[in-house]
Coordinates of C-alpha atoms and ligand atoms in Angstrom, one line a residue:
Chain K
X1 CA -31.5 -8.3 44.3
X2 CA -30.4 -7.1 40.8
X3 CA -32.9 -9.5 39.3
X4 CA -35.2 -7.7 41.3
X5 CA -34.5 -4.7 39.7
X6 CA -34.7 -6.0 36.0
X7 CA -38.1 -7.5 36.9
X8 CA -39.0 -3.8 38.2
X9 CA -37.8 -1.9 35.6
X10 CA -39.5 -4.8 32.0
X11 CA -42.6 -6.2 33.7
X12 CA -42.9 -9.4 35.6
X13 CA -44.1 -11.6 33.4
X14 CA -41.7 -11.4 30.7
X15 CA -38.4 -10.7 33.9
X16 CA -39.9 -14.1 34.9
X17 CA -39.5 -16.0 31.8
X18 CA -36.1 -14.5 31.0
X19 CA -34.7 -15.0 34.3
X20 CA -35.5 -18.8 34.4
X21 CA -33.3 -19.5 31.4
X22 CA -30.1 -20.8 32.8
X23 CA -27.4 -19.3 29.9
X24 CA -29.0 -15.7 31.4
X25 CA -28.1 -16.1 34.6
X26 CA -24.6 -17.4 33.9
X27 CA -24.1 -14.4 32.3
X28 CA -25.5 -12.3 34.3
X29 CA -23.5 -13.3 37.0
X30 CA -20.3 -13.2 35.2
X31 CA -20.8 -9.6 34.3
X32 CA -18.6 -8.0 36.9
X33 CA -15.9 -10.6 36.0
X34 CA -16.1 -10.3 32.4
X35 CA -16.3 -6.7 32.7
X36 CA -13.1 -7.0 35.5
X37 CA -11.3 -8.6 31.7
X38 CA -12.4 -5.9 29.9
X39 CA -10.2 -3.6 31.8
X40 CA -7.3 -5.7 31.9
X41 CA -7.7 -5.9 27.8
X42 CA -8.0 -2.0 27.5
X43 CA -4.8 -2.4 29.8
X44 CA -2.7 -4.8 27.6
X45 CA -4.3 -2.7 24.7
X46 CA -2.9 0.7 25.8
X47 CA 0.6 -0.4 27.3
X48 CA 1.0 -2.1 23.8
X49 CA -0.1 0.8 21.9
X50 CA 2.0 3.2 23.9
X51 CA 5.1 1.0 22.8
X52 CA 3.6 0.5 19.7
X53 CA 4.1 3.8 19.0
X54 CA 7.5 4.7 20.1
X55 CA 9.1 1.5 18.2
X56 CA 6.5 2.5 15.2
X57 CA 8.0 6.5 15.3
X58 CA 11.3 5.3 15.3
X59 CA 10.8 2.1 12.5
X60 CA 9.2 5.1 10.3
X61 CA 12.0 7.2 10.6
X62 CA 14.6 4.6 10.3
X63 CA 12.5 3.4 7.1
X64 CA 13.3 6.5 5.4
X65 CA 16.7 6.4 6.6
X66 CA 19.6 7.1 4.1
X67 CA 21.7 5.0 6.1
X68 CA 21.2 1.0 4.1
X69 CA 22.1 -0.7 7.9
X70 CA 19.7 1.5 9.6
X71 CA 17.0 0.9 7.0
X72 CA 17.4 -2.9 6.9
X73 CA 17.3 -3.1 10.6
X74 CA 13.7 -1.5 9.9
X75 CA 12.2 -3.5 7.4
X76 CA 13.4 -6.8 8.5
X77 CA 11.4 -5.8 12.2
X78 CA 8.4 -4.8 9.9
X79 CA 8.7 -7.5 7.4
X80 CA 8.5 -10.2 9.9
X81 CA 6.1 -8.7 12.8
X82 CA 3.4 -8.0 9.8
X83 CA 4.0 -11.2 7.6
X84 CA 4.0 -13.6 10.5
X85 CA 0.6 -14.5 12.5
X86 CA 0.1 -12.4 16.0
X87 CA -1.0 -15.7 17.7
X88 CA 2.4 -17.4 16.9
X89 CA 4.5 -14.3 18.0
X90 CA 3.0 -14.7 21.4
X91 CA 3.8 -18.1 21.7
X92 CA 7.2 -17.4 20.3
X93 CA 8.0 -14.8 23.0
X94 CA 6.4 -16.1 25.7
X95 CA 7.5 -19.6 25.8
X96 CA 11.0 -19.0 23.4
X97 CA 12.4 -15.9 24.1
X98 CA 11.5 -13.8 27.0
X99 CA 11.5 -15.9 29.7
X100 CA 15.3 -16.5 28.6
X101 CA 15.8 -12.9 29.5
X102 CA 13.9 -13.3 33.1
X103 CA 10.3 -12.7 31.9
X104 CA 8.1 -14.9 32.6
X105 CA 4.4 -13.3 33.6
X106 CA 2.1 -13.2 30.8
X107 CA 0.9 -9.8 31.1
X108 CA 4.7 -8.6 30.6
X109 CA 5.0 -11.5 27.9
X110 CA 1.7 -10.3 25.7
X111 CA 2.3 -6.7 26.4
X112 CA 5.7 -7.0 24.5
X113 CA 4.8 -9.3 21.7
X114 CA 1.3 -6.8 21.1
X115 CA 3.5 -3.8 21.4
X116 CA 6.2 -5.2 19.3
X117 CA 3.3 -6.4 16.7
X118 CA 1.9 -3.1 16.6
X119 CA 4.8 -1.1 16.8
X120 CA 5.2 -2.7 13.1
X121 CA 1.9 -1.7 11.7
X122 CA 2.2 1.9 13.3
X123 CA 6.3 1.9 11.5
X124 CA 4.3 1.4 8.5
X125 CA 1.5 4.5 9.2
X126 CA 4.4 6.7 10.1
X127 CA 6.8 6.2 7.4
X128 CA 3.5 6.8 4.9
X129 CA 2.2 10.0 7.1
X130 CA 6.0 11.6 6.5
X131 CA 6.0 10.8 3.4
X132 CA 2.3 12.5 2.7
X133 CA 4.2 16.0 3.8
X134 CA 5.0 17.7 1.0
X135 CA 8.2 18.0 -0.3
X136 CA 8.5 21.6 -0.1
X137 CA 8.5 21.4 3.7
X138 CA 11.6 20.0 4.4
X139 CA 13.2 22.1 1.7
X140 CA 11.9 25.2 3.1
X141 CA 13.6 24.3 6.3
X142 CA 16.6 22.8 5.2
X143 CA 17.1 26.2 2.9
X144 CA 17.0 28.3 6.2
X145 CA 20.0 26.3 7.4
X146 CA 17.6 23.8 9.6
X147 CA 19.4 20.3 10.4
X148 CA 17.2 17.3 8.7
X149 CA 16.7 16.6 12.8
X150 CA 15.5 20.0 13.4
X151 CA 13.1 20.2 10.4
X152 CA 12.2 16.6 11.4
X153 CA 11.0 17.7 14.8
X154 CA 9.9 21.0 14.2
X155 CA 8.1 20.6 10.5
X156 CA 7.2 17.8 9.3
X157 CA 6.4 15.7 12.7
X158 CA 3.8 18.3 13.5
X159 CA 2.0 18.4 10.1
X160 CA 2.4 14.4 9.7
X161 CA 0.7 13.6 12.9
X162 CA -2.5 14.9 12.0
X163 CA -2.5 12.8 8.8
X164 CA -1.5 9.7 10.9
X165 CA -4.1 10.2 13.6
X166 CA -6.9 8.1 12.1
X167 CA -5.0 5.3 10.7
X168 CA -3.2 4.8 14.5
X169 CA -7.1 4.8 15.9
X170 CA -7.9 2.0 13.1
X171 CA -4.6 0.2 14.7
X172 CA -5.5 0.9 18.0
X173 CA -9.5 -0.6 17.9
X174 CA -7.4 -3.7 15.8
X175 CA -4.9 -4.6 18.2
X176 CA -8.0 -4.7 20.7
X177 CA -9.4 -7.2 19.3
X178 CA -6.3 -9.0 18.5
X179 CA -5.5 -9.2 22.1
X180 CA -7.9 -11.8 22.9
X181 CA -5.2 -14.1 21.1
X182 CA -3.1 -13.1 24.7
X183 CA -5.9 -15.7 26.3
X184 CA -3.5 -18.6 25.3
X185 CA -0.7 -17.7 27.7
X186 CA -3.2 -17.3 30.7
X187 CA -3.5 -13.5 30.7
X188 CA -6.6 -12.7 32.5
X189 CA -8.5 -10.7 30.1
X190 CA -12.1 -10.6 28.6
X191 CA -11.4 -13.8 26.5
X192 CA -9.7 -15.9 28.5
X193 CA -12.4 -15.2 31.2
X194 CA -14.8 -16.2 28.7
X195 CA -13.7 -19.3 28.2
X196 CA -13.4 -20.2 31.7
X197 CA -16.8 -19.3 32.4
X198 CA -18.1 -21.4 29.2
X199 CA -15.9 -24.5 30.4
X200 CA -17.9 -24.6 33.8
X201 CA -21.3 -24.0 32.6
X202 CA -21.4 -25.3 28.7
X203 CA -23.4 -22.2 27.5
X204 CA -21.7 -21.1 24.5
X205 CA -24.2 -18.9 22.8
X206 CA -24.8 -16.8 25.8
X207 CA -21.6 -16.4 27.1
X208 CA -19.5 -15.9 23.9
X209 CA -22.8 -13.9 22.6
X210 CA -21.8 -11.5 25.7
X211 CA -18.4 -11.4 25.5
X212 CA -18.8 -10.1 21.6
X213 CA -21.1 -7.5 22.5
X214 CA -18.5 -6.8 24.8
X215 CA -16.3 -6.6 22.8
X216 CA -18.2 -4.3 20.4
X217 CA -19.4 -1.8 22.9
X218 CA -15.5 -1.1 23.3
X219 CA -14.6 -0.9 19.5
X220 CA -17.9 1.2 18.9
X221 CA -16.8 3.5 21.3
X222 CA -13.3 3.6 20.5
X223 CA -14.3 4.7 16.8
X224 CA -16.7 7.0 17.7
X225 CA -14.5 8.6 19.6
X226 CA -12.1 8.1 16.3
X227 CA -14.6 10.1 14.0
X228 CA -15.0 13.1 16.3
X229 CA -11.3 13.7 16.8
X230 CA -10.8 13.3 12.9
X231 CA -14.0 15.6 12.5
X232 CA -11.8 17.7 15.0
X233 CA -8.3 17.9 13.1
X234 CA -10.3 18.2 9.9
X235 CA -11.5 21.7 10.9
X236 CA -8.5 23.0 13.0
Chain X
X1 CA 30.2 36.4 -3.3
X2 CA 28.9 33.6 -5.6
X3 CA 31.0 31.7 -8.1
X4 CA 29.7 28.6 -10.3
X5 CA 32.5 27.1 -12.1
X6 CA 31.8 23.8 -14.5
X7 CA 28.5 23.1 -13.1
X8 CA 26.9 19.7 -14.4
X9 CA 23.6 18.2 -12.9
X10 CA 22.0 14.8 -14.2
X11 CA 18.7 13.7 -13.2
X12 CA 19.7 9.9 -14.5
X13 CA 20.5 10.2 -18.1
X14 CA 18.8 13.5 -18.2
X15 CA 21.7 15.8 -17.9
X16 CA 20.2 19.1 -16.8
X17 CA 22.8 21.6 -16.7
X18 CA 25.5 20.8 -19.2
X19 CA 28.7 23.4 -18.0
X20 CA 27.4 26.4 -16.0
X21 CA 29.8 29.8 -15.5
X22 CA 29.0 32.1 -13.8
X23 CA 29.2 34.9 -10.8
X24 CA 27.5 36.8 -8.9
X25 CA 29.0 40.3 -7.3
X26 CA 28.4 41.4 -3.5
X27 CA 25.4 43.7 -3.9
X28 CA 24.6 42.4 -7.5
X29 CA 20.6 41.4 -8.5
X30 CA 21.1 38.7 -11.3
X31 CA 17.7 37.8 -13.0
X32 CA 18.0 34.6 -15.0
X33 CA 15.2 33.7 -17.4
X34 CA 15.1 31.2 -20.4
X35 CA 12.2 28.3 -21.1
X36 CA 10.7 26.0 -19.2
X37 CA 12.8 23.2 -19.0
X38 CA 16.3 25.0 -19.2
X39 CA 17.3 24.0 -16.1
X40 CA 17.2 27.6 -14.3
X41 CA 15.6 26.0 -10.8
X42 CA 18.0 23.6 -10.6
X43 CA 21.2 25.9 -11.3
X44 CA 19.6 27.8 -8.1
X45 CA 19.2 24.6 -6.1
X46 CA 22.6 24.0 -6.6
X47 CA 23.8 26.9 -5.2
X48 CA 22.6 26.0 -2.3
X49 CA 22.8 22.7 -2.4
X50 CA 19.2 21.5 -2.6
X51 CA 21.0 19.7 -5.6
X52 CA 24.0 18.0 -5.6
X53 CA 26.2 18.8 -8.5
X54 CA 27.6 16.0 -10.7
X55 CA 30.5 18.1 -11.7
X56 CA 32.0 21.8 -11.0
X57 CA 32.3 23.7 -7.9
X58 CA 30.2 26.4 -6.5
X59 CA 31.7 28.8 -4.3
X60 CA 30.2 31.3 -1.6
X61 CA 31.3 33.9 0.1
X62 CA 34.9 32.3 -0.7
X63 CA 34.0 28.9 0.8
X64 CA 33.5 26.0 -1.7
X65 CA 29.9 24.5 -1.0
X66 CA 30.1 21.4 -3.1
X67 CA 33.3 20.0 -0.9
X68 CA 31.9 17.2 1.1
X69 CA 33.7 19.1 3.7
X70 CA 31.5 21.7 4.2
X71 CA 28.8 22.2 7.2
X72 CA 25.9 23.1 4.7
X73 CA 23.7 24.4 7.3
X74 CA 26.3 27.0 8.5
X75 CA 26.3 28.4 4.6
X76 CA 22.4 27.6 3.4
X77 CA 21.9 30.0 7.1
X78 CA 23.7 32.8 5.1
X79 CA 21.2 32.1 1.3
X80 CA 17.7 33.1 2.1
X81 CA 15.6 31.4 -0.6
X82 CA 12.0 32.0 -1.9
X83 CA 9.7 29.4 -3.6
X84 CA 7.7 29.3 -6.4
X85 CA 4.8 27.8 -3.9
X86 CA 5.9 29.5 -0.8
X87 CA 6.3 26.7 1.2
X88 CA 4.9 28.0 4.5
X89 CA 4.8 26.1 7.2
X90 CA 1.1 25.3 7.8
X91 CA 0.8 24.5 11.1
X92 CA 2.3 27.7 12.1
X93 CA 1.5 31.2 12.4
X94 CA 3.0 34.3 10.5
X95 CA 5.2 35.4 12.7
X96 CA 6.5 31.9 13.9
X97 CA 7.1 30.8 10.1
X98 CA 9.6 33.8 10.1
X99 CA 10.8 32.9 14.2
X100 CA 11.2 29.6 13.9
X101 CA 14.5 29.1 12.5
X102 CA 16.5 31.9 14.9
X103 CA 14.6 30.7 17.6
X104 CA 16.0 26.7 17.4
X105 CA 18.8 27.1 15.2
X106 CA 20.4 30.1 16.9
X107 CA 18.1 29.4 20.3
X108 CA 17.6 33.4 20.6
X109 CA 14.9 34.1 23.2
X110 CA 11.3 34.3 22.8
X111 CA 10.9 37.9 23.0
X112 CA 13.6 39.0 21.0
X113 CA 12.3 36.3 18.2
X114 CA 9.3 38.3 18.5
X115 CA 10.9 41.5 18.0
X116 CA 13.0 40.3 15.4
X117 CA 10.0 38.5 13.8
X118 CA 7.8 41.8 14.1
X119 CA 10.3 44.1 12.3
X120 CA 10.8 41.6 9.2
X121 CA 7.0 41.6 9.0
X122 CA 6.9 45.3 8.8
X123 CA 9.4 45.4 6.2
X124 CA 7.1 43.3 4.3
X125 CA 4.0 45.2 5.1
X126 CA 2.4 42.5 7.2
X127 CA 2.2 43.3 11.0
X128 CA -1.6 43.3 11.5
X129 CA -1.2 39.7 9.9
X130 CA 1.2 38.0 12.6
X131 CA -0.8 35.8 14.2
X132 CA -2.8 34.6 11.3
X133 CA -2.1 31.1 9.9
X134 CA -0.9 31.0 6.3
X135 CA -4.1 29.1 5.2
X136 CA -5.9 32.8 5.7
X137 CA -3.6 34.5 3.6
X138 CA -3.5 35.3 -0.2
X139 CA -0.7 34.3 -2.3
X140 CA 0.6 38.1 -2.3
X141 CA 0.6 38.0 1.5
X142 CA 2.3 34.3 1.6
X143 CA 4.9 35.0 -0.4
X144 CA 5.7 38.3 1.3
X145 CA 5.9 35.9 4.5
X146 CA 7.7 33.5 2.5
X147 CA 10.4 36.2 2.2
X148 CA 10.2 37.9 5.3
X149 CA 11.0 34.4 6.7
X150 CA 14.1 33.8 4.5
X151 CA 15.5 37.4 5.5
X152 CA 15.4 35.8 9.7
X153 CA 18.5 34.4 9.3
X154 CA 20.0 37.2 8.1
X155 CA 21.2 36.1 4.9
X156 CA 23.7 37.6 2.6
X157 CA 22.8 36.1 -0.4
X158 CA 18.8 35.9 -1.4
X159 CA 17.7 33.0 -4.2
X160 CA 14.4 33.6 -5.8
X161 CA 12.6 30.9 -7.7
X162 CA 9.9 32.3 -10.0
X163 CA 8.6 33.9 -6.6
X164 CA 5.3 35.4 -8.7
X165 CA 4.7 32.6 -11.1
X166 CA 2.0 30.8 -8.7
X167 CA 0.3 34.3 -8.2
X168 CA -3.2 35.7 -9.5
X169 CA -2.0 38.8 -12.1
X170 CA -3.2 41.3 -9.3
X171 CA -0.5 40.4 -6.5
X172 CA 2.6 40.4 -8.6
X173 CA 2.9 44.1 -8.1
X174 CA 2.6 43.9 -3.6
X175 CA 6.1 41.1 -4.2
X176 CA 7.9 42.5 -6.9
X177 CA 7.9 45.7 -4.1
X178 CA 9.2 44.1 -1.7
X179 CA 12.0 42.4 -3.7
X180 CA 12.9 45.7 -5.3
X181 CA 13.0 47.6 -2.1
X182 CA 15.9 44.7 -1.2
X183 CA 17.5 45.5 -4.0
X184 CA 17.8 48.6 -3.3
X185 CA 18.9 47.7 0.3
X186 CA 22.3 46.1 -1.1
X187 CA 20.8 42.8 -0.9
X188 CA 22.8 39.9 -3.1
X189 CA 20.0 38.5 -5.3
X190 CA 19.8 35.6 -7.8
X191 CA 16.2 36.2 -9.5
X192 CA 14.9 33.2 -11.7
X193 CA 11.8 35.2 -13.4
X194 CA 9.3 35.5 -15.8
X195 CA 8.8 39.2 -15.2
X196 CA 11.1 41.3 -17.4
X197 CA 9.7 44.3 -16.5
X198 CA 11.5 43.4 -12.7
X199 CA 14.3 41.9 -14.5
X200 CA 15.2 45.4 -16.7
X201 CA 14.2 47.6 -13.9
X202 CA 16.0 46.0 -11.1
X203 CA 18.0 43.3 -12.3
X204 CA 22.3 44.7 -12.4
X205 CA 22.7 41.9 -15.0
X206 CA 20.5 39.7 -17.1
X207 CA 21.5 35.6 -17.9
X208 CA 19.6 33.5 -20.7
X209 CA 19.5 30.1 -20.3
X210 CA 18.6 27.6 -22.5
X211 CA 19.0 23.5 -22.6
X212 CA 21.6 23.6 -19.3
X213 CA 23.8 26.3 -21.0
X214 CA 24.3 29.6 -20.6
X215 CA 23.9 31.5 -24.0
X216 CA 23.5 35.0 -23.0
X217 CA 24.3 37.1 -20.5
X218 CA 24.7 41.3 -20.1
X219 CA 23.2 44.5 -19.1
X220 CA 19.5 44.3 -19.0
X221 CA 19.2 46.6 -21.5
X222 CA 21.8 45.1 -24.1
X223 CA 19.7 41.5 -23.5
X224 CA 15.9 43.0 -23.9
X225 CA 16.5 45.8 -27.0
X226 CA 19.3 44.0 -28.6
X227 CA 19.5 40.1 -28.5
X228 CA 23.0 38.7 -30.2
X229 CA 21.8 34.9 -29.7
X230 CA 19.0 33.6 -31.9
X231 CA 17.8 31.5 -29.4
X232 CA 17.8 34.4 -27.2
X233 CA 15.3 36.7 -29.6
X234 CA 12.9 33.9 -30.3
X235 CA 12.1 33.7 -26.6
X236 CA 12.1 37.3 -26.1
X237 CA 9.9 37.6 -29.1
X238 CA 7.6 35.2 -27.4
X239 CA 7.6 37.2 -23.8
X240 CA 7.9 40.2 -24.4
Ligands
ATP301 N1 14.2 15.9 -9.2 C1 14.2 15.8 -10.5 N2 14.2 14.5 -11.0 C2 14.2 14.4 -12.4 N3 14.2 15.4 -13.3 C3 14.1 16.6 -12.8 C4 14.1 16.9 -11.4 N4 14.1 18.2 -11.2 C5 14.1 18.8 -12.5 N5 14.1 17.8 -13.4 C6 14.1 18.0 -14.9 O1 15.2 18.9 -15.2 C7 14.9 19.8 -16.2 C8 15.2 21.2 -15.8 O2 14.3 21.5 -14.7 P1 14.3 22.9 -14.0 O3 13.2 22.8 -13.0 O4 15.7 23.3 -13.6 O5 13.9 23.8 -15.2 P2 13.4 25.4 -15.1 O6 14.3 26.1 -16.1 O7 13.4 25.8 -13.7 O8 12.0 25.3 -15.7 P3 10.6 26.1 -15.3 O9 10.7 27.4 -16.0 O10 9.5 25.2 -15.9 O11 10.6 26.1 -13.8 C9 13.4 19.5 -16.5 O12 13.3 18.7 -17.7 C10 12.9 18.8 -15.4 O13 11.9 17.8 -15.8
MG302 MG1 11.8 26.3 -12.4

């Protein structure tokens, strides 16, 4: 029936053509399924972000820690989650470590190791986004008798989020695409469903042609989106 | 109320303030001026304790501030200072610059904040400007905020860092009125300026430093017409 509505909406002749091609029809078939992936990638993308960014806050902070424990604990998390490969953390955690601590589902298992990756990356854009605050700041509200705490949360948080908004979208549309490495432990996303398509019907142009576009219809949104609420901080 | 006794400051090898004396009286405006590079900033950083002192003690209000004992916050809550830059707080408005600190150090309510907020803003001539941000504002008008907001916490001493330095010629006047009406409030005040005009007509006592030592100090008067250091009459040559 949808064929039907393809050959309505281009012309017979050239519906008729297109549609006999066998790599189009896998496809289009698939769609739904692929597209079914594509949420459950924005879902490992988002859970990992959102503890990407509490682990990233607090690496940032603990980064420019006084304390030497406190900022070694930092910088060995950030040295090794950014100087090893994504694709072997996931294997690490998944078949090494987690399930010694009772998890064992992949979409727990590449939730943590993506969070924990980006958490690293986003420790690195918060520690960089205090820093840009100017000095001044915290001595203005240490001299009214402010705890560092206080003039933390109250000074230079505020001012440094808005200069570490468009690095975390840059993380954000990176770790999206890096989460088709999750594919290897079976979760059930865009590129694992690609790959199980393209195993039962052998047409790798169309279906990993598909599953790019895919993939870039999300990113293209994602940093549209990315430009307009940067167009938006820069004018508030 | 303020007492500096052997005050040394490094930065590395650079040593910055090389044996500082001095006091300041309840009530008393000190103006301290000397050349670029003397290490007057610093001396009032120390104070309160933006700096840590290498050497020497700095007393306030009886308590000594460079014991690793002391709760820093209680005492910097009681030494309003003002910056050479201001350093507002962009993100928010005039009247929450000056409430912010009451408001989540002391955690007084909203309304008297406000109220509290409002009257400092009048002393300093800028009501109608409350809920403006400081990016709106001229460098007169931020400073005045910047000084309205270290009055909040009710301070009993008031540091000034070259507090007209960073403004255009014509907005000098609209802070040096606002610090003098202090003054003449009974307000403690240690004045690191460039203006000697403020510094003769307000200041109680005038200090001259020079390379991290004091070389001068006295009556305004005695320092401007009649100089006893020669270090101290080749700058005032140059100034005045
Ligand atoms: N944080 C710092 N690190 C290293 N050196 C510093 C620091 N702060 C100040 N200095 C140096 O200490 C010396 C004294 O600086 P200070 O700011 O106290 O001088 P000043 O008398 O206030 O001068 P100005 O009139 O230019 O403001 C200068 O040589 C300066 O470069
Ligand atoms: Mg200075």
């Amino acid at each position: 029936m949808s064929i039907e509505l393809i050959q309505a909406v281009f012309g017979i002749n050239f519906i008729e053509n297109i549609t006999q091609i066998k790599g189009f029809q896998v496809v289009w078939e698939s769609l739904p399924y692929f597209l079914k992936g594509g949420i459950v990638t924005l879902e490992v993308t988002a859970l990992s972000v959102a503890m990407g960014m509490v682990l990233g806050l607090f690496a940032g902070l603990f980064k420019l820690s006084k304390s030497k424990i406190i900022y070694a604990i930092a910088t060995i998390y950030i040295d090794f989650f950014r100087g090893t490969p994504l694709f072997v953390q996931i294997l690490l955690l998944y078949f090494g470590i987690l399930p010694f601590i009772g998890i064992q589902d992949p979409f727990s298992s590449a939730v943590i190791a993506c969070g924990l990756n980006s958490g690293a990356y986003i420790g690195e854009i918060v520690r960089a986004g205090i820093q840009a605050v100017d000095r001044g700041q915290m001595e203005a509200a240490r001299s009214l008798g402010m705890s560092h705490q206080l003039a933390m949360v109250y000074v230079i948080l505020p001012q440094a989020y808005k200069i570490v908004i468009p690095p975390l979208i840059n993380e954000f549309i990176a770790l999206l695409k890096d989460t088709s490495l999750v594919s290897i432990i079976a979760v059930s996303e865009m590129t694992y469903r690609g790959n199980l398509v393209y195993a039962n019907t052998y047409q790798a142009a169309w279906v990993w042609g598909s599953i790019a576009i895919l993939y870039f219809i999300i990113t293209k949104t994602l940093s549209i989106f990315g430009d307009y609420v940067e167009r938006r901080l820069a004018t508030e | 109320m303020i007492q500096v006794k052997g005050l040394h400051k490094k930065f590395g090898s650079l040593e910055v303030l090389r044996g500082i004396d001095c006091s300041v009286a309840p009530r008393e405006v000190v103006c301290i001026i000397g050349p670029s590079g003397s290490g007057k900033s610093t001396l009032l950083r120390c104070v309160n304790q933006l700096e840590k002192a290498n050497e020497g003690q700095i007393f306030i209000d009886g308590v000594e501030v460079t014991s690793p004992k002391v709760d820093i916050n209680k005492i910097r809550q009681k030494v309003g200072m003002v910056f050479q830059h201001f350093n507002l707080f962009p993100h928010k408005t005039t009247l929450e610059n000056v409430t912010l600190a009451p408001s989540k150090i002391k955690g007084i309510k909203q309304h008297e904040a406000r109220e509290l907020g409002m009257e400092l803003l009048t002393k300093v001539g800028l009501v109608d400007k409350a809920d403006v941000y400081p990016a709106n504002l001229s460098g007169g008008q931020k400073q005045r905020v910047a000084i309205a907001r270290a009055l909040a916490m009710q301070p009993k001493i008031m540091l000034f860092d070259e507090p007209t330095s960073a403004l255009d010629p014509e907005m000098v006047g609209e802070v040096l009125a606002v610090m003098k009406d202090l003054a003449l409030e009974g307000m403690t005040m240690m004045v690191v300026t460039h203006e000697m005009g403020f510094a003769r007509e307000v200041g109680d006592r005038v200090i001259f430093m020079d390379e991290g030592i004091i070389l001068e100090e006295g009556l305004p008067n005695n320092i401007f017409s009649n100089p006893q250091n020669i270090r101290t009459q080749s700058f005032l040559s140059k100034v005045l």
